[in-house]
Short mmCIF file of C-alpha atoms in Angstrom, two decimals:
data_model
loop_
_atom_site.label_atom_id
_atom_site.label_comp_id
_atom_site.label_asym_id
_atom_site.label_seq_id
_atom_site.Cartn_x
_atom_site.Cartn_y
_atom_site.Cartn_z
CA UNK L 1 34.82 -31.26 74.70
CA UNK L 2 33.19 -30.86 71.29
CA UNK L 3 35.94 -33.05 69.67
CA UNK L 4 35.43 -35.70 72.34
CA UNK L 5 31.60 -35.41 71.89
CA UNK L 6 31.76 -35.84 68.13
CA UNK L 7 34.15 -38.64 68.56
CA UNK L 8 31.97 -40.36 71.02
CA UNK L 9 28.82 -40.08 68.52
CA UNK L 10 31.01 -41.60 65.80
CA UNK L 11 32.61 -44.21 68.00
CA UNK L 12 36.35 -43.20 67.08
CA UNK L 13 38.85 -40.33 67.59
CA UNK L 14 41.90 -39.52 65.71
CA UNK L 15 43.98 -38.17 68.53
CA UNK L 16 46.29 -36.17 66.26
CA UNK L 17 44.04 -34.51 63.71
CA UNK L 18 40.90 -34.19 65.62
CA UNK L 19 42.19 -33.37 69.24
CA UNK L 20 45.96 -32.58 69.54
CA UNK L 21 46.48 -30.40 66.39
CA UNK L 22 43.35 -28.37 66.66
CA UNK L 23 43.71 -27.70 70.50
CA UNK L 24 47.35 -26.74 70.58
CA UNK L 25 47.38 -24.76 67.30
CA UNK L 26 44.43 -22.97 68.54
CA UNK L 27 45.94 -22.08 71.85
CA UNK L 28 49.32 -21.01 70.47
CA UNK L 29 47.60 -19.01 67.59
CA UNK L 30 45.26 -17.31 69.91
CA UNK L 31 47.99 -16.22 72.10
CA UNK L 32 50.02 -14.59 69.39
CA UNK L 33 47.03 -13.21 67.61
CA UNK L 34 46.63 -15.42 64.47
CA UNK L 35 43.13 -14.94 62.99
CA UNK L 36 41.17 -18.34 63.00
CA UNK L 37 40.85 -18.55 59.18
CA UNK L 38 44.67 -18.61 58.94
CA UNK L 39 45.31 -21.54 61.44
CA UNK L 40 45.17 -24.20 58.67
CA UNK L 41 47.91 -22.23 56.84
CA UNK L 42 50.13 -22.04 59.90
CA UNK L 43 49.80 -25.94 60.44
CA UNK L 44 50.58 -26.70 56.84
CA UNK L 45 53.53 -24.34 56.72
CA UNK L 46 54.83 -25.65 60.04
CA UNK L 47 54.57 -29.13 59.10
CA UNK L 48 56.57 -28.17 55.85
CA UNK L 49 59.31 -26.53 57.97
CA UNK L 50 59.89 -28.91 60.45
CA UNK L 51 60.65 -31.65 57.92
CA UNK L 52 64.07 -30.06 57.79
CA UNK L 53 64.79 -31.45 61.31
CA UNK L 54 64.39 -35.20 60.39
CA UNK L 55 67.80 -37.11 60.87
CA UNK L 56 67.73 -38.06 57.09
CA UNK L 57 65.83 -35.18 55.40
CA UNK L 58 65.88 -35.53 51.58
CA UNK L 59 66.80 -32.71 49.26
CA UNK L 60 63.18 -32.44 48.38
CA UNK L 61 61.90 -32.12 51.85
CA UNK L 62 64.83 -29.39 52.42
CA UNK L 63 63.65 -27.47 49.34
CA UNK L 64 60.06 -27.54 50.54
CA UNK L 65 61.10 -26.39 54.13
CA UNK L 66 63.17 -23.52 52.58
CA UNK L 67 60.08 -22.52 50.47
CA UNK L 68 57.75 -22.97 53.60
CA UNK L 69 60.10 -20.64 55.46
CA UNK L 70 59.76 -17.75 52.79
CA UNK L 71 55.94 -18.17 52.78
CA UNK L 72 55.90 -18.38 56.59
CA UNK L 73 57.83 -15.03 56.62
CA UNK L 74 55.30 -13.34 54.41
CA UNK L 75 52.38 -14.68 56.62
CA UNK L 76 54.07 -13.04 59.62
CA UNK L 77 54.95 -9.88 57.97
CA UNK L 78 51.36 -9.64 56.91
CA UNK L 79 50.25 -10.15 60.62
CA UNK L 80 52.82 -7.56 61.80
CA UNK L 81 51.19 -5.01 59.51
CA UNK L 82 47.65 -5.68 60.53
CA UNK L 83 48.99 -5.35 64.26
CA UNK L 84 50.47 -2.05 63.62
CA UNK L 85 47.42 -0.76 62.06
CA UNK L 86 45.06 -2.25 64.80
CA UNK L 87 46.97 -3.26 67.99
CA UNK L 88 45.36 -5.91 70.11
CA UNK L 89 45.60 -7.80 73.49
CA UNK L 90 47.96 -10.44 72.24
CA UNK L 91 51.59 -11.52 72.13
CA UNK L 92 52.43 -10.05 68.67
CA UNK L 93 51.27 -6.59 69.92
CA UNK L 94 53.41 -7.02 72.87
CA UNK L 95 56.50 -7.92 70.59
CA UNK L 96 55.95 -4.63 68.59
CA UNK L 97 55.78 -2.64 71.81
CA UNK L 98 58.73 -4.47 73.34
CA UNK L 99 61.95 -2.56 73.97
CA UNK L 100 65.51 -4.25 74.28
CA UNK L 101 68.35 -2.08 75.39
CA UNK L 102 65.92 0.98 74.66
CA UNK L 103 65.45 -0.04 71.08
CA UNK L 104 62.34 -1.70 69.57
CA UNK L 105 62.81 -5.31 68.01
CA UNK L 106 63.33 -5.33 64.28
CA UNK L 107 60.58 -6.88 62.01
CA UNK L 108 63.25 -9.76 61.27
CA UNK L 109 63.45 -10.43 64.79
CA UNK L 110 59.68 -10.46 65.60
CA UNK L 111 59.31 -12.63 62.62
CA UNK L 112 61.82 -15.30 63.65
CA UNK L 113 60.43 -15.30 66.96
CA UNK L 114 56.72 -15.60 66.00
CA UNK L 115 57.64 -18.33 63.60
CA UNK L 116 59.61 -20.39 66.23
CA UNK L 117 56.73 -19.85 68.71
CA UNK L 118 53.99 -20.81 66.13
CA UNK L 119 55.95 -24.17 65.34
CA UNK L 120 57.38 -25.19 68.78
CA UNK L 121 54.30 -23.97 70.37
CA UNK L 122 52.20 -26.59 68.64
CA UNK L 123 54.36 -29.42 67.16
CA UNK L 124 55.87 -30.59 70.43
CA UNK L 125 52.46 -30.38 72.26
CA UNK L 126 50.65 -32.51 69.47
CA UNK L 127 53.53 -35.00 69.61
CA UNK L 128 53.61 -35.17 73.30
CA UNK L 129 49.90 -35.60 73.62
CA UNK L 130 49.92 -38.22 70.95
CA UNK L 131 52.81 -40.02 72.46
CA UNK L 132 51.11 -39.97 75.79
CA UNK L 133 47.91 -41.52 74.54
CA UNK L 134 49.99 -44.16 72.65
CA UNK L 135 51.91 -45.18 75.91
CA UNK L 136 48.71 -45.36 78.04
CA UNK L 137 47.06 -47.42 75.41
CA UNK L 138 50.13 -49.92 75.56
CA UNK L 139 50.30 -49.78 79.18
CA UNK L 140 46.71 -49.79 80.66
CA UNK L 141 48.02 -50.51 84.13
CA UNK L 142 49.78 -47.09 84.07
CA UNK L 143 46.50 -45.43 83.02
CA UNK L 144 44.83 -46.85 85.67
CA UNK L 145 47.27 -45.45 88.13
CA UNK L 146 46.65 -42.02 86.77
CA UNK L 147 42.93 -42.50 86.71
CA UNK L 148 42.86 -43.48 90.48
CA UNK L 149 45.08 -40.70 91.59
CA UNK L 150 47.94 -43.12 92.73
CA UNK L 151 50.18 -41.05 90.25
CA UNK L 152 49.84 -37.31 90.09
CA UNK L 153 48.85 -35.63 86.69
CA UNK L 154 52.21 -33.52 86.93
CA UNK L 155 54.42 -36.82 87.49
CA UNK L 156 52.41 -38.50 84.62
CA UNK L 157 53.10 -35.55 82.18
CA UNK L 158 56.97 -35.46 83.12
CA UNK L 159 57.27 -39.11 82.66
CA UNK L 160 55.54 -39.13 79.37
CA UNK L 161 57.77 -36.29 78.21
CA UNK L 162 60.84 -38.28 79.25
CA UNK L 163 59.81 -41.73 78.31
CA UNK L 164 58.90 -40.85 74.67
CA UNK L 165 59.83 -37.24 74.02
CA UNK L 166 58.12 -35.33 71.23
CA UNK L 167 61.58 -34.39 69.88
CA UNK L 168 63.86 -37.57 69.48
CA UNK L 169 66.74 -36.08 67.92
CA UNK L 170 68.27 -32.40 67.76
CA UNK L 171 71.40 -30.71 66.65
CA UNK L 172 73.30 -28.17 68.32
CA UNK L 173 76.96 -26.33 67.72
CA UNK L 174 79.78 -26.27 70.05
CA UNK L 175 80.24 -22.60 71.03
CA UNK L 176 83.26 -22.80 73.33
CA UNK L 177 86.91 -24.19 73.25
CA UNK L 178 87.89 -26.97 75.47
CA UNK L 179 84.35 -28.73 75.41
CA UNK L 180 84.54 -32.44 75.92
CA UNK L 181 81.89 -35.29 76.72
CA UNK L 182 83.19 -38.09 78.65
CA UNK L 183 86.77 -37.45 77.93
CA UNK L 184 86.14 -36.80 74.15
CA UNK L 185 87.33 -33.37 73.00
CA UNK L 186 84.82 -31.73 70.66
CA UNK L 187 86.25 -28.80 68.73
CA UNK L 188 84.54 -25.60 68.66
CA UNK L 189 82.32 -25.00 65.64
CA UNK L 190 81.32 -28.84 65.53
CA UNK L 191 77.75 -29.86 65.07
CA UNK L 192 76.46 -32.19 67.71
CA UNK L 193 73.69 -34.71 67.35
CA UNK L 194 71.63 -34.89 70.51
CA UNK L 195 69.83 -38.33 70.65
CA UNK L 196 67.29 -37.16 73.18
CA UNK L 197 64.97 -40.35 72.77
CA UNK L 198 67.80 -42.67 73.16
CA UNK L 199 69.15 -40.65 76.43
CA UNK L 200 65.76 -40.97 77.83
#
């Protein structure tokens, strides 16, 4: 509400930087337990890390992503230490208390989980919201269907995610023998590029 009010007074709104990023980042950071003063740091590191998922990332982008992963790990280690000293009602405290097969998670497991949640928890949301606004701007007739209730909100969100997904491309590895797609055998250990945007 505050972001929209500021934008209305100014007469313009940057959907990504002024609305989608602060909203989604604030929600996931609060859920996990990242102090407000570190939100900008999480955003900077997250942007640097996700560069490695670009289809044609440069060596420089990969190096920057690797450095950001190391810095991100230090940040999460500091958060873990703070939570051990003073538990809170947040997900990080829950991860520290969690038991799997009667054993606590290691710091490495907690760190990787928190990093993935912080990045995936806001990057995809920002991209989905921005793509949705762009789609409605390009197709005002669809926006009117949503506004009048002719299309339910849940259906509109699902269609936004399908039509222009926040993640266009992702890589996975074949983990089983005998895997094939449309009659083409793909050996175990092969890296497969999933063109999500194209398939949708």
